[in-house]
Coordinates of C-alpha atoms and ligand atoms in Angstrom, one line a residue:
X1 CA 104.8 75.4 110.0
X2 CA 102.3 78.2 110.3
X3 CA 103.4 81.8 111.3
X4 CA 101.6 84.1 113.2
X5 CA 102.8 87.4 112.4
X6 CA 102.3 90.6 112.1
X7 CA 103.6 94.3 111.7
X8 CA 101.8 95.1 114.2
X9 CA 104.3 93.8 117.1
X10 CA 106.7 96.1 115.5
X11 CA 105.7 98.8 117.2
X12 CA 106.3 98.2 120.4
X13 CA 109.0 100.2 121.1
X14 CA 112.1 99.6 123.7
X15 CA 115.0 101.7 122.2
X16 CA 118.6 101.7 121.4
X17 CA 120.0 99.4 123.3
X18 CA 117.1 97.1 124.9
X19 CA 117.6 93.4 124.2
X20 CA 113.7 92.6 123.4
X21 CA 113.5 94.2 120.1
X22 CA 111.6 94.6 116.6
X23 CA 115.1 93.5 115.1
X24 CA 113.8 90.1 117.3
X25 CA 111.4 89.7 115.0
X26 CA 112.2 90.8 111.8
X27 CA 115.8 88.0 112.5
X28 CA 113.3 85.4 112.8
X29 CA 112.2 86.7 109.2
X30 CA 115.5 86.6 107.3
X31 CA 115.8 83.1 108.5
X32 CA 113.1 82.0 107.7
X33 CA 112.9 83.3 103.5
X34 CA 114.8 81.0 101.8
X35 CA 112.9 77.8 104.3
X36 CA 110.2 75.7 102.0
X37 CA 106.7 75.8 103.3
X38 CA 106.9 78.3 105.5
X39 CA 104.0 80.2 106.1
X40 CA 102.5 83.6 107.7
X41 CA 99.0 83.9 109.1
X42 CA 98.3 87.5 110.2
X43 CA 95.4 88.1 112.5
X44 CA 93.2 89.8 114.7
X45 CA 94.3 91.5 118.2
X46 CA 92.1 90.1 120.8
X47 CA 89.5 92.8 123.1
X48 CA 90.1 94.1 126.2
X49 CA 87.7 91.3 127.6
X50 CA 89.5 88.8 126.8
X51 CA 92.7 90.4 127.9
X52 CA 90.4 90.8 131.1
X53 CA 89.9 86.3 131.9
X54 CA 93.3 86.2 133.4
X55 CA 94.2 89.7 134.0
X56 CA 92.3 91.9 136.9
X57 CA 90.9 95.0 135.5
X58 CA 93.2 97.2 136.9
X59 CA 96.0 96.8 136.2
X60 CA 94.5 96.6 132.1
X61 CA 93.3 100.3 132.6
X62 CA 96.5 102.2 134.3
X63 CA 98.9 99.8 131.1
X64 CA 96.3 101.7 128.6
X65 CA 96.8 105.1 129.7
X66 CA 101.0 104.9 130.2
X67 CA 100.2 104.3 126.4
X68 CA 98.2 106.5 125.4
X69 CA 100.7 108.6 128.1
X70 CA 103.4 107.7 125.2
X71 CA 104.8 105.2 127.2
X72 CA 108.0 105.3 130.0
X73 CA 110.0 103.5 131.5
X74 CA 106.8 100.5 133.5
X75 CA 110.3 98.9 135.8
X76 CA 113.6 99.7 135.3
X77 CA 113.8 96.6 132.1
X78 CA 109.9 97.3 131.1
X79 CA 109.6 99.6 129.0
X80 CA 106.4 101.4 127.0
X81 CA 105.8 103.2 124.0
X82 CA 102.3 104.6 122.5
X83 CA 102.5 101.4 120.5
X84 CA 102.3 99.2 122.5
X85 CA 99.2 99.1 124.1
X86 CA 98.2 97.8 120.9
X87 CA 101.7 95.2 119.6
X88 CA 100.5 93.5 123.3
X89 CA 96.9 93.2 122.4
X90 CA 97.8 91.9 119.3
X91 CA 100.7 89.6 120.3
X92 CA 98.2 87.6 122.1
X93 CA 95.6 87.3 120.1
X94 CA 98.7 86.0 117.8
X95 CA 98.9 83.4 120.5
X96 CA 95.1 82.5 120.9
X97 CA 94.9 83.0 116.6
X98 CA 98.0 79.5 117.3
X99 CA 95.8 77.7 120.7
X100 CA 92.5 77.4 117.5
X101 CA 94.0 76.8 115.0
X102 CA 96.1 73.7 117.0
X103 CA 92.7 72.9 117.9
X104 CA 91.8 72.8 114.6
X105 CA 94.0 70.3 113.1
X106 CA 96.6 72.5 112.7
X107 CA 99.5 69.7 112.4
X108 CA 102.9 68.2 110.5
X109 CA 103.8 70.9 108.2
X110 CA 101.0 73.4 109.6
X111 CA 101.5 73.3 113.0
X112 CA 101.5 76.5 114.1
X113 CA 103.8 79.5 115.9
X114 CA 102.7 82.5 117.0
X115 CA 105.7 84.9 116.3
X116 CA 104.1 88.0 119.1
X117 CA 106.3 90.5 120.6
X118 CA 106.0 91.5 123.6
X119 CA 106.6 87.8 125.2
X120 CA 104.2 87.4 127.9
X121 CA 105.0 84.7 130.4
X122 CA 106.0 87.1 133.1
X123 CA 103.5 88.5 132.8
X124 CA 101.1 88.1 136.0
X125 CA 97.5 88.7 137.2
X126 CA 97.8 92.4 138.2
X127 CA 101.4 93.5 136.7
X128 CA 103.6 94.3 134.1
X129 CA 107.5 92.9 134.1
X130 CA 110.1 91.0 132.0
X131 CA 109.6 92.2 129.0
X132 CA 105.5 91.3 129.9
X133 CA 103.0 93.3 129.5
X134 CA 99.5 90.6 128.3
X135 CA 100.8 86.8 129.0
X136 CA 99.7 85.0 125.6
X137 CA 100.0 81.8 126.4
X138 CA 97.3 82.4 128.8
X139 CA 95.0 84.1 127.3
X140 CA 95.8 81.4 124.9
X141 CA 94.6 78.6 127.0
X142 CA 92.1 81.1 128.6
X143 CA 90.6 81.3 125.9
X144 CA 90.3 77.8 124.4
X145 CA 88.9 76.9 128.1
X146 CA 86.0 79.9 127.9
X147 CA 84.7 78.2 124.4
X148 CA 84.7 74.6 125.0
X149 CA 87.0 73.7 122.9
X150 CA 89.3 72.8 124.9
X151 CA 88.6 71.3 128.0
X152 CA 91.8 70.7 129.8
X153 CA 95.4 72.3 128.6
X154 CA 99.6 71.9 129.5
X155 CA 101.8 74.5 128.5
X156 CA 105.5 73.4 128.7
X157 CA 107.3 76.6 128.5
X158 CA 111.3 76.4 128.3
X159 CA 112.5 79.6 128.3
X160 CA 115.7 80.3 130.4
X161 CA 113.7 82.2 133.0
X162 CA 110.8 81.0 134.6
X163 CA 107.5 81.7 133.6
X164 CA 106.2 82.5 137.1
X165 CA 103.3 84.5 135.7
X166 CA 102.1 81.9 133.8
X167 CA 102.0 80.0 136.9
X168 CA 100.9 82.3 139.5
X169 CA 98.1 82.7 136.7
X170 CA 96.9 79.0 136.6
X171 CA 98.6 77.6 140.1
X172 CA 94.9 77.2 141.9
X173 CA 93.1 75.8 138.3
X174 CA 93.7 72.1 137.5
X175 CA 92.0 72.1 133.8
X176 CA 96.1 73.6 132.8
X177 CA 98.6 72.0 133.5
X178 CA 102.2 75.2 133.0
X179 CA 106.0 72.6 133.1
X180 CA 109.1 75.3 132.7
X181 CA 112.4 74.1 133.0
X182 CA 114.6 77.0 133.6
X183 CA 118.0 78.4 134.6
X184 CA 118.3 78.5 138.7
X185 CA 118.4 82.2 140.3
X186 CA 118.4 83.7 136.6
X187 CA 115.1 86.8 137.1
X188 CA 113.0 86.5 138.8
X189 CA 114.4 83.2 141.0
X190 CA 110.3 81.4 141.2
X191 CA 110.2 78.5 140.5
X192 CA 111.3 75.6 142.8
X193 CA 110.7 72.0 142.7
X194 CA 108.3 72.4 145.6
X195 CA 106.1 74.6 143.9
X196 CA 103.1 72.8 142.3
X197 CA 100.0 73.8 142.4
X198 CA 97.8 74.9 145.1
X199 CA 94.4 73.0 146.3
X200 CA 93.0 70.6 143.7
X201 CA 94.9 72.0 141.0
X202 CA 98.4 69.5 143.4
X203 CA 100.6 68.5 141.2
X204 CA 99.3 71.0 137.6
X205 CA 102.8 72.5 138.0
X206 CA 105.8 71.0 137.8
X207 CA 108.5 72.8 137.9
X208 CA 112.3 71.8 136.7
X209 CA 115.7 74.5 138.0
X210 CA 118.9 73.1 136.1
X211 CA 121.7 74.5 137.0
X212 CA 123.8 76.8 134.8
X213 CA 125.8 75.2 132.3
X214 CA 123.0 72.9 131.8
X215 CA 123.1 70.7 127.9
X216 CA 120.9 69.4 125.6
X217 CA 121.1 65.8 127.3
X218 CA 119.8 66.9 130.1
X219 CA 116.6 69.4 128.8
X220 CA 116.1 65.6 126.4
X221 CA 115.8 63.6 129.5
X222 CA 113.1 65.9 131.4
X223 CA 111.1 65.7 128.8
X224 CA 111.5 61.9 128.4
X225 CA 111.3 61.4 132.1
X226 CA 109.6 63.1 133.1
X227 CA 107.2 66.3 131.2
X228 CA 105.7 63.2 129.0
X229 CA 104.9 60.9 131.6
X230 CA 103.5 63.8 133.5
X231 CA 101.1 65.1 130.0
X232 CA 100.5 62.3 128.7
X233 CA 98.8 61.7 132.4
X234 CA 97.3 65.3 132.4
X235 CA 95.3 64.0 129.2
X236 CA 94.8 67.7 127.7
X237 CA 93.3 68.7 125.2
X238 CA 95.9 71.1 123.0
X239 CA 99.5 71.3 124.7
X240 CA 101.5 75.0 124.4
X241 CA 105.0 75.4 124.5
X242 CA 106.3 78.9 126.0
X243 CA 108.7 78.7 123.1
X244 CA 112.0 81.1 124.1
X245 CA 115.2 80.3 123.2
X246 CA 117.7 82.4 125.6
X247 CA 118.8 79.2 127.1
X248 CA 121.2 78.9 124.0
X249 CA 124.4 78.6 124.8
X250 CA 125.4 81.7 123.0
X251 CA 122.5 83.3 124.1
X252 CA 123.7 87.2 125.5
X253 CA 122.0 86.9 129.0
X254 CA 121.8 82.5 130.2
X255 CA 124.6 81.0 130.7
X256 CA 122.5 77.9 129.7
X257 CA 123.8 75.2 127.8
X258 CA 121.1 73.9 124.4
X259 CA 123.2 74.6 120.7
X260 CA 121.1 75.0 117.7
X261 CA 120.3 71.4 117.1
X262 CA 119.0 70.7 120.3
X263 CA 116.0 72.6 119.4
X264 CA 116.0 70.0 117.2
X265 CA 116.0 67.7 119.8
X266 CA 112.9 69.2 122.1
X267 CA 111.1 70.0 119.1
X268 CA 111.3 66.4 119.0
X269 CA 110.5 65.4 122.0
X270 CA 107.9 68.2 122.2
X271 CA 105.6 66.7 119.7
X272 CA 106.1 62.9 120.7
X273 CA 104.6 63.6 123.6
X274 CA 101.3 65.5 121.6
X275 CA 101.8 62.5 119.6
X276 CA 101.1 60.2 122.5
X277 CA 99.0 62.1 124.5
X278 CA 96.7 62.8 121.5
X279 CA 96.5 66.3 122.2
X280 CA 97.1 69.2 119.3
X281 CA 100.1 71.4 119.5
X282 CA 101.0 75.0 119.0
X283 CA 103.7 77.0 119.9
X284 CA 103.9 80.8 121.4
X285 CA 107.3 83.1 120.7
X286 CA 108.8 83.9 124.6
X287 CA 112.3 85.2 125.4
X288 CA 115.2 84.9 122.5
X289 CA 118.2 87.3 122.7
X290 CA 121.1 86.7 120.4
X291 CA 119.2 87.5 116.7
X292 CA 121.1 85.5 114.9
X293 CA 120.8 82.1 117.3
X294 CA 117.4 83.5 117.6
X295 CA 116.9 82.9 114.4
X296 CA 118.9 80.5 113.8
X297 CA 116.7 78.5 116.4
X298 CA 113.2 79.5 115.6
X299 CA 114.7 77.8 111.3
X300 CA 115.5 74.2 113.4
X301 CA 111.8 74.5 114.6
X302 CA 110.4 74.6 111.3
X303 CA 112.9 72.4 109.6
X304 CA 111.9 69.4 111.9
X305 CA 108.5 70.2 110.9
X306 CA 109.1 70.1 107.5
X307 CA 111.2 66.2 107.8
X308 CA 114.4 67.5 108.8
X309 CA 115.3 64.5 111.2
X310 CA 117.9 66.3 114.2
X311 CA 121.5 65.1 115.2
X312 CA 120.6 64.2 119.2
X313 CA 123.6 64.9 120.8
X314 CA 127.0 63.1 122.4
X315 CA 126.9 64.0 125.9
X316 CA 126.3 63.0 129.4
X317 CA 122.5 63.9 131.5
X318 CA 125.7 65.9 134.5
X319 CA 125.0 65.1 137.9
X320 CA 123.5 68.1 138.8
X321 CA 120.8 67.4 136.4
X322 CA 120.2 64.3 137.4
X323 CA 119.9 65.0 141.2
X324 CA 116.6 67.6 140.3
X325 CA 114.9 64.8 138.1
X326 CA 115.7 62.8 140.9
X327 CA 114.2 65.1 143.2
X328 CA 111.5 66.5 140.3
X329 CA 110.4 62.7 140.2
X330 CA 110.6 62.2 144.3
X331 CA 107.5 64.9 144.5
X332 CA 104.8 63.4 146.2
X333 CA 102.1 65.0 144.0
X334 CA 104.1 63.6 140.6
X335 CA 104.2 60.0 142.3
X336 CA 104.0 57.8 139.9
X337 CA 102.8 59.8 137.2
X338 CA 99.7 57.7 136.4
X339 CA 96.5 59.2 134.5
X340 CA 94.8 58.3 138.8
X341 CA 97.7 61.5 139.0
X342 CA 95.2 64.2 137.7
Ligands
LIG401 ZN1 113.6 84.3 128.7

């Protein structure tokens, strides 16, 4: 894969005991060190104007002032250092570059994966939260829409948390489809099935809140039965994956049970969706807090693009997951999931 990476993203310092640490990127690079076909590309940070396409000026300026003053606790768990501003602009820049490169034709072994931090999917229009400052996936999607390189962008967020920020930013925007699978009841508490978008954008938000303990099989069923048909009907030019790895069975902050091999299966699933929809495909890093599980899972994603065939786990879809999928399908906004829906 073509990994977007910059040392500038290490300069966002969060203290010794914070799970979202620069060591995450170091672990990912170590995990990829002996792999075939790994390429790194660096890129420029986005400028303030680009951030303002999805965030409010008052928030952006107050974050800059806070960073310039040396930082501190923005909220209970979102920490700012003096390097956060540049790191956040760079993280958004890497995400944007992944989108641009995917639309320029990078696919197969060249498929882009942006390894930026801080992550982005909790950042809402007017605030930072949940370790996130600028919504990297939203900046990327809006950038390629504004440039005319894409008419429609779909974002699938498989991070264990609901990407409330991405959902909010595009909730009433019909040219961006946002779908999330997340652990029900976990931070930030949003992402109910009935949240499906508003106004003309009804049916362009899809939430699949699975119970704690849900395994890879249910994720794959969601991809096959619900997400795939929806994305194909939406017919995006670009399909972005908000790729967190905190639904891993050994991640320290969730109770989901996706295996390392399972992330390979998810990767194969989203790749097939992109192929079927004739869409460009790119990955953007979100969460993932076990250093070993994070690096092993990203290595697994890379391996799938390097020709590895992941083993589908021998598991049943749980009854509770089956109920959730049926409830999502029964939302009238997703009726038939045909091209007419969009
Ligand atoms: Zn997360």
